[in-house]
Coordinates of N, CA and C in Angstrom, one line a residue:
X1 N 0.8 -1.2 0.0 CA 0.0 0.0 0.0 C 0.9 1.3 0.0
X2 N 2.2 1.2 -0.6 CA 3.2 2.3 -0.3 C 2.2 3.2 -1.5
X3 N 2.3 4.3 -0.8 CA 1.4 5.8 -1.9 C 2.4 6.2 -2.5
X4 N 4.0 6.7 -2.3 CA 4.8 8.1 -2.7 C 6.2 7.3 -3.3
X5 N 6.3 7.2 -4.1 CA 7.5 6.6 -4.9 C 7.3 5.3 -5.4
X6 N 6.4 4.3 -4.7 CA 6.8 3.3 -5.4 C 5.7 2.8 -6.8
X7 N 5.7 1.7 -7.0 CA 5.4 1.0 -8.5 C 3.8 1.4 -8.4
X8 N 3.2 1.4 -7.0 CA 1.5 1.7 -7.0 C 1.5 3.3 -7.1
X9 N 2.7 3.8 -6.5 CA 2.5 5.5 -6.8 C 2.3 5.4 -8.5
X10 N 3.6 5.0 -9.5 CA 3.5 5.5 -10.8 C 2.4 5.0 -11.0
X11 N 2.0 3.3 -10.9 CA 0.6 2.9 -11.4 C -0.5 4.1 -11.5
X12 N -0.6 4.6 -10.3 CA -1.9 5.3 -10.3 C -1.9 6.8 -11.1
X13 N -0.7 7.2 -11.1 CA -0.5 8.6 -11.9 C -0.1 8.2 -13.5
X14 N -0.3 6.6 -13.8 CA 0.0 6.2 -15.2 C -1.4 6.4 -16.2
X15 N -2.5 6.7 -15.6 CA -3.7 6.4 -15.9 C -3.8 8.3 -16.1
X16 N -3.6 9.3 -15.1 CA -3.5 10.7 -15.5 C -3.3 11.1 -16.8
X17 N -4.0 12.1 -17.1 CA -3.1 13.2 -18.5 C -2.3 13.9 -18.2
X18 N -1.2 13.9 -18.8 CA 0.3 14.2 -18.9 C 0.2 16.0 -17.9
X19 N -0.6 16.5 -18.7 CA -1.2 18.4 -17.7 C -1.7 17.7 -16.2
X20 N -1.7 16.4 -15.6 CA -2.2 16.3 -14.1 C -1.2 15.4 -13.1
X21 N -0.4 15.2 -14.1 CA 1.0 14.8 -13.6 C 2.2 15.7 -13.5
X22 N 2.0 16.5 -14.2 CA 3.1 17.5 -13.8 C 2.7 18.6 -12.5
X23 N 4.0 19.2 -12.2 CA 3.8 19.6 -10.8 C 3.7 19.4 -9.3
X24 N 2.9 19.8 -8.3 CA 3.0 18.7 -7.2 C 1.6 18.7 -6.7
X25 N 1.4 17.8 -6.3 CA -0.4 17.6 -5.9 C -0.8 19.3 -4.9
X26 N -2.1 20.0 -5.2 CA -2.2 21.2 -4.2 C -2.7 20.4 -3.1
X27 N -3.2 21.3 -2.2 CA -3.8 21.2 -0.9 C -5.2 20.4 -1.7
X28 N -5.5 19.5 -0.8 CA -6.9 18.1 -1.0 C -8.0 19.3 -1.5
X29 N -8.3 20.4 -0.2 CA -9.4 21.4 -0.2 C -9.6 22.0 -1.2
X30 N -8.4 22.5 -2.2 CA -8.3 23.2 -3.5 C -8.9 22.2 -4.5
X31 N -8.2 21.2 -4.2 CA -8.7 19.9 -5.4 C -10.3 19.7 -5.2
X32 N -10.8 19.2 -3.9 CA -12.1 19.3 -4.0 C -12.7 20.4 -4.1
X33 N -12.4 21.5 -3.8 CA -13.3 22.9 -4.2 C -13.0 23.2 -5.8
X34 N -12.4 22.2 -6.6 CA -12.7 22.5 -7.9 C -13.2 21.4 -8.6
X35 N -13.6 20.3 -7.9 CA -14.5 19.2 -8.3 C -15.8 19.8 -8.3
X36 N -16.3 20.3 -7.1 CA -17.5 21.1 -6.7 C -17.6 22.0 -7.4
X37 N -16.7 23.1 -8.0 CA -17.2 23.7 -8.8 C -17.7 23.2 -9.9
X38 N -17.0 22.3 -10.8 CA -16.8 21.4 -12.0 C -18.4 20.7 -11.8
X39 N -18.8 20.3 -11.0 CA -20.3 19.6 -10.7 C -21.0 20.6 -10.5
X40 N -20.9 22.0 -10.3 CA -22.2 22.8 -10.4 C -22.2 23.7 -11.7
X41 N -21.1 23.6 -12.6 CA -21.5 23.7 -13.9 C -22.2 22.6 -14.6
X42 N -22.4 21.4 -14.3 CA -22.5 19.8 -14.6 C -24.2 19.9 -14.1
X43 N -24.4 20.9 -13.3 CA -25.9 21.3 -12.5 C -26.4 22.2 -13.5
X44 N -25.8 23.1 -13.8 CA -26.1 24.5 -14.6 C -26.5 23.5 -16.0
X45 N -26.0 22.7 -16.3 CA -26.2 22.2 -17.9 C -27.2 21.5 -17.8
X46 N -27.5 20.7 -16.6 CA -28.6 19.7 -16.9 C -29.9 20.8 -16.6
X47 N -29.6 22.0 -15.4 CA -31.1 22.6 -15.5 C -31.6 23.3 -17.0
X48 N -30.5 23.4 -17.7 CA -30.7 23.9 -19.5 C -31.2 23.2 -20.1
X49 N -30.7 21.9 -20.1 CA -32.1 20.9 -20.4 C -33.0 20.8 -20.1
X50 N -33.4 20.9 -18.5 CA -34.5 20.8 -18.3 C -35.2 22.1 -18.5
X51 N -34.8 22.9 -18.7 CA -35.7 24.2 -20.0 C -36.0 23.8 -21.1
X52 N -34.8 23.3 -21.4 CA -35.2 23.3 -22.9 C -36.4 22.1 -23.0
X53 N -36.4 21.1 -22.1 CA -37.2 20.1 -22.5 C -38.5 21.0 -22.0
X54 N -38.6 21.6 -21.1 CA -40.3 22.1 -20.5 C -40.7 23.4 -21.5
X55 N -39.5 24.2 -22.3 CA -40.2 24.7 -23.4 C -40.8 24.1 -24.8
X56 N -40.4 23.3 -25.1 CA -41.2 22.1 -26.0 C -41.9 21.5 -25.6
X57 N -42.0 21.3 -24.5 CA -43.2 20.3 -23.9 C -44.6 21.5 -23.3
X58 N -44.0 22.1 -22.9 CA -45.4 22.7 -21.9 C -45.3 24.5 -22.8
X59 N -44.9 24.6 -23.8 CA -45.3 26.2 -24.2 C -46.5 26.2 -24.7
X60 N -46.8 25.3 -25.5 CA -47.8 25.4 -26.3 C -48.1 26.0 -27.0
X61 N -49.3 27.0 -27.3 CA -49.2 27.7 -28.3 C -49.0 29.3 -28.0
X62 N -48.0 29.5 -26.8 CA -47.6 30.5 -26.6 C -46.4 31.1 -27.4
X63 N -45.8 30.1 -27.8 CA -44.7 30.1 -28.7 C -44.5 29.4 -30.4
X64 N -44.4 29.9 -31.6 CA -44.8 29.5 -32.3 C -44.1 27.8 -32.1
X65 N -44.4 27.0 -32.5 CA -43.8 25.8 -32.9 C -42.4 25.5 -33.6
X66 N -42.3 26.3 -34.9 CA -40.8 26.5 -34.9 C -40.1 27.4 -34.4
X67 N -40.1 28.1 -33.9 CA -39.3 29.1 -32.9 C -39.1 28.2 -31.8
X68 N -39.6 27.6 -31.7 CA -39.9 26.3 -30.2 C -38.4 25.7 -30.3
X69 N -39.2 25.3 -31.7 CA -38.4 23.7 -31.7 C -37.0 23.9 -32.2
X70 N -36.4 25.5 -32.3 CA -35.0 26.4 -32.7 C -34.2 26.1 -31.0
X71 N -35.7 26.8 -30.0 CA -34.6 27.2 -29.4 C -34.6 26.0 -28.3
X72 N -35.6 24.9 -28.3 CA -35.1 24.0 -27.7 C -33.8 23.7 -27.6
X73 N -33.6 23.2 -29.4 CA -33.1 22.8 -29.7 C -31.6 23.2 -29.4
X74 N -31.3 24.6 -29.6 CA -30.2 25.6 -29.4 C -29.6 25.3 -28.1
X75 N -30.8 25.3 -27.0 CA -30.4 25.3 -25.6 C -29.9 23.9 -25.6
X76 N -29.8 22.5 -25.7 CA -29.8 21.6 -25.8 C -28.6 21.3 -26.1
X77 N -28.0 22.0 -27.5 CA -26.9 22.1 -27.7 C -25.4 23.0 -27.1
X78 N -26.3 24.3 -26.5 CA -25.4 24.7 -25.8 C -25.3 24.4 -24.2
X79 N -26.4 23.5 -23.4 CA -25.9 22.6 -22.3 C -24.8 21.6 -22.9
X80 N -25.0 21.1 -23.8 CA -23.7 19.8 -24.4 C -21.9 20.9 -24.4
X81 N -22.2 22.3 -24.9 CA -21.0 22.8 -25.2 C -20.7 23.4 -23.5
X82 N -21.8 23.7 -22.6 CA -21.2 23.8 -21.7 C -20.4 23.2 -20.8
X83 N -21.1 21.6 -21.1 CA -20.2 20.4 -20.2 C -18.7 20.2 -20.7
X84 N -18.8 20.7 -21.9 CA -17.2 20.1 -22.6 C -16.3 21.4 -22.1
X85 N -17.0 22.8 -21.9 CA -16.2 23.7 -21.2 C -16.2 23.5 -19.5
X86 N -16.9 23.0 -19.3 CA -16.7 22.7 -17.7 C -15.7 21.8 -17.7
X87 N -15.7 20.5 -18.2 CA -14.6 19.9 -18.0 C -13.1 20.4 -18.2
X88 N -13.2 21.0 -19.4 CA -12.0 21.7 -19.9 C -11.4 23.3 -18.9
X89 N -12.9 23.7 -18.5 CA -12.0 24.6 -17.2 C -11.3 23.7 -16.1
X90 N -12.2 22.9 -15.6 CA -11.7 22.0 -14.2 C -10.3 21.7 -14.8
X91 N -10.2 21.1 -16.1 CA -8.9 20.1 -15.6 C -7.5 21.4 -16.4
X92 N -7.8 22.9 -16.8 CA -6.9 23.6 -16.4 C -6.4 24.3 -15.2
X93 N -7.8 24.7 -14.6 CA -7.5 25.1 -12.9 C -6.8 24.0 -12.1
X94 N -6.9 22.6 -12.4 CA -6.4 21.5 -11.9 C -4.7 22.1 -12.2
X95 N -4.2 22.0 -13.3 CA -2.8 22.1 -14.4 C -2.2 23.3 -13.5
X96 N -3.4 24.6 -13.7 CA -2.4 25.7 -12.8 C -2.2 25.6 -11.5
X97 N -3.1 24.9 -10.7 CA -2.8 24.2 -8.8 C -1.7 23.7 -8.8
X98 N -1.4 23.0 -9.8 CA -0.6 21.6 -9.9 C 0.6 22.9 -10.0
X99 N 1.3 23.6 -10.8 CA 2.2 24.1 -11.1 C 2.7 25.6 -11.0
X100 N 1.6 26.0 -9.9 CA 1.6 27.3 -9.4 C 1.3 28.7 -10.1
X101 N 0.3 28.6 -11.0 CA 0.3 29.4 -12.0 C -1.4 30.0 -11.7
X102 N -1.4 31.4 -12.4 CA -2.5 32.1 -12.0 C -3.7 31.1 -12.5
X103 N -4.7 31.2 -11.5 CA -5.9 30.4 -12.6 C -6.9 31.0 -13.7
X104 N -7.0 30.4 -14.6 CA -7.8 31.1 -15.9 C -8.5 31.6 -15.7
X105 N -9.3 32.5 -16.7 CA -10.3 33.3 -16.6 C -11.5 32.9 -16.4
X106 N -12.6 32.8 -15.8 CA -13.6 32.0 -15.8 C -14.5 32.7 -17.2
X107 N -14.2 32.1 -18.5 CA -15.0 32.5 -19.4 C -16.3 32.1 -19.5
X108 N -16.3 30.9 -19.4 CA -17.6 29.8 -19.7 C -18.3 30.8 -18.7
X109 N -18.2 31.3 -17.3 CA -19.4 32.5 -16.8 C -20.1 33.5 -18.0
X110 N -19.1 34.3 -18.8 CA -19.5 35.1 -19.7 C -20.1 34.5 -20.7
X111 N -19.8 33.3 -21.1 CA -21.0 32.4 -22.4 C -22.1 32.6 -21.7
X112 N -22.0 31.7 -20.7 CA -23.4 31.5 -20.1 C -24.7 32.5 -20.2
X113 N -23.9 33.6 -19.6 CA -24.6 34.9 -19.3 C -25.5 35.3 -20.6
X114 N -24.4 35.4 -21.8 CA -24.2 36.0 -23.1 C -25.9 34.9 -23.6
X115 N -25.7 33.6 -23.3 CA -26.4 33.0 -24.2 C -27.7 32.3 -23.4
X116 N -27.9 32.6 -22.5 CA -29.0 32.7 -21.5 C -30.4 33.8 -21.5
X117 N -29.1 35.0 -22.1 CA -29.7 36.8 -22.0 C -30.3 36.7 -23.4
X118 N -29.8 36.2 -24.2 CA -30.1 35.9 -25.4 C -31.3 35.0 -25.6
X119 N -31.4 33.9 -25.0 CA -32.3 32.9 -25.1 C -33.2 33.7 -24.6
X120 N -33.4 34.1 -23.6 CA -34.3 35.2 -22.2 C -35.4 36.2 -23.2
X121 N -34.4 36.8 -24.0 CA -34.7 38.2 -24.9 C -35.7 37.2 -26.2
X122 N -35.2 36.5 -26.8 CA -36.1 35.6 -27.9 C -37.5 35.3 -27.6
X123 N -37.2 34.7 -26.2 CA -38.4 34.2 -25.8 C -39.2 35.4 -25.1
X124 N -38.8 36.6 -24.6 CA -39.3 37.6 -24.4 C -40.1 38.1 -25.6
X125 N -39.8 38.3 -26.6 CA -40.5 38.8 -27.8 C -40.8 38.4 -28.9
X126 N -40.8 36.6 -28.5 CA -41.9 35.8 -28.9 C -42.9 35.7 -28.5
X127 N -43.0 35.8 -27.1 CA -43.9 36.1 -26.2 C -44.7 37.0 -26.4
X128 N -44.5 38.4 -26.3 CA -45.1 39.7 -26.9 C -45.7 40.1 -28.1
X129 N -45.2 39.3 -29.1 CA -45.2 39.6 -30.8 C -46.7 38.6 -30.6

């Protein structure tokens, strides 16, 4: 059960991407407060689905049917691009702990915002029209 140098240390860091092996492990707290973050973007994408699915299911005919079935659709695909940028922030904030480097910008916040405000505004003046 040796953890630090021996054949089960490399074992287990054989299975890592090369960006989670370099550097030196941070503090446990850092590591899990960026899992937790990484799982409430992983929260943020599935509640986008669940929009997108209760606006095709339950608008009816408050919204035309293809405008519906656009922005379902849209939202659907940008919960899918948000998970692939959640993962891809986590496992850079991971790279810069590991090696002591500033951590990235949190952009995927500004998508979000950008394409939320957007969806928000569509459906505001599809609603109205």
């Amino acid at each position: 059960m040796e953890i630090r140098g021996g054949r089960r240390a490399k074992a287990l860091h054989g299975w890592r991407p090369k960006a989670l092996r370099d550097g030196t492990d941070p503090d446990p707290r850092f590591t899990l407060a960026n899992e937790r973050t990484f799982l409430a973007w992983v929260r943020t994408a599935l509640g986008v689905i669940a929009a997108a699915v209760a606006l095709e299911t339950f608008a009816g005919d408050i919204v035309s049917e293809g405008l519906r079935t656009v922005l379902a659709c849209a939202l659907l695909g940008f919960a899918a691009v948000l998970m692939v940028f959640a993962l891809i922030r986590w496992h850079r904030v991971e790279h810069a702990m590991r090696t002591g480097r500033a951590l990235p910008v949190p952009w995927v916040a500004y998508l979000l915002a950008v394409a939320l405000g957007f969806a928000g505004v569509v459906l505001a003046v599809a609603i109205a029209w």
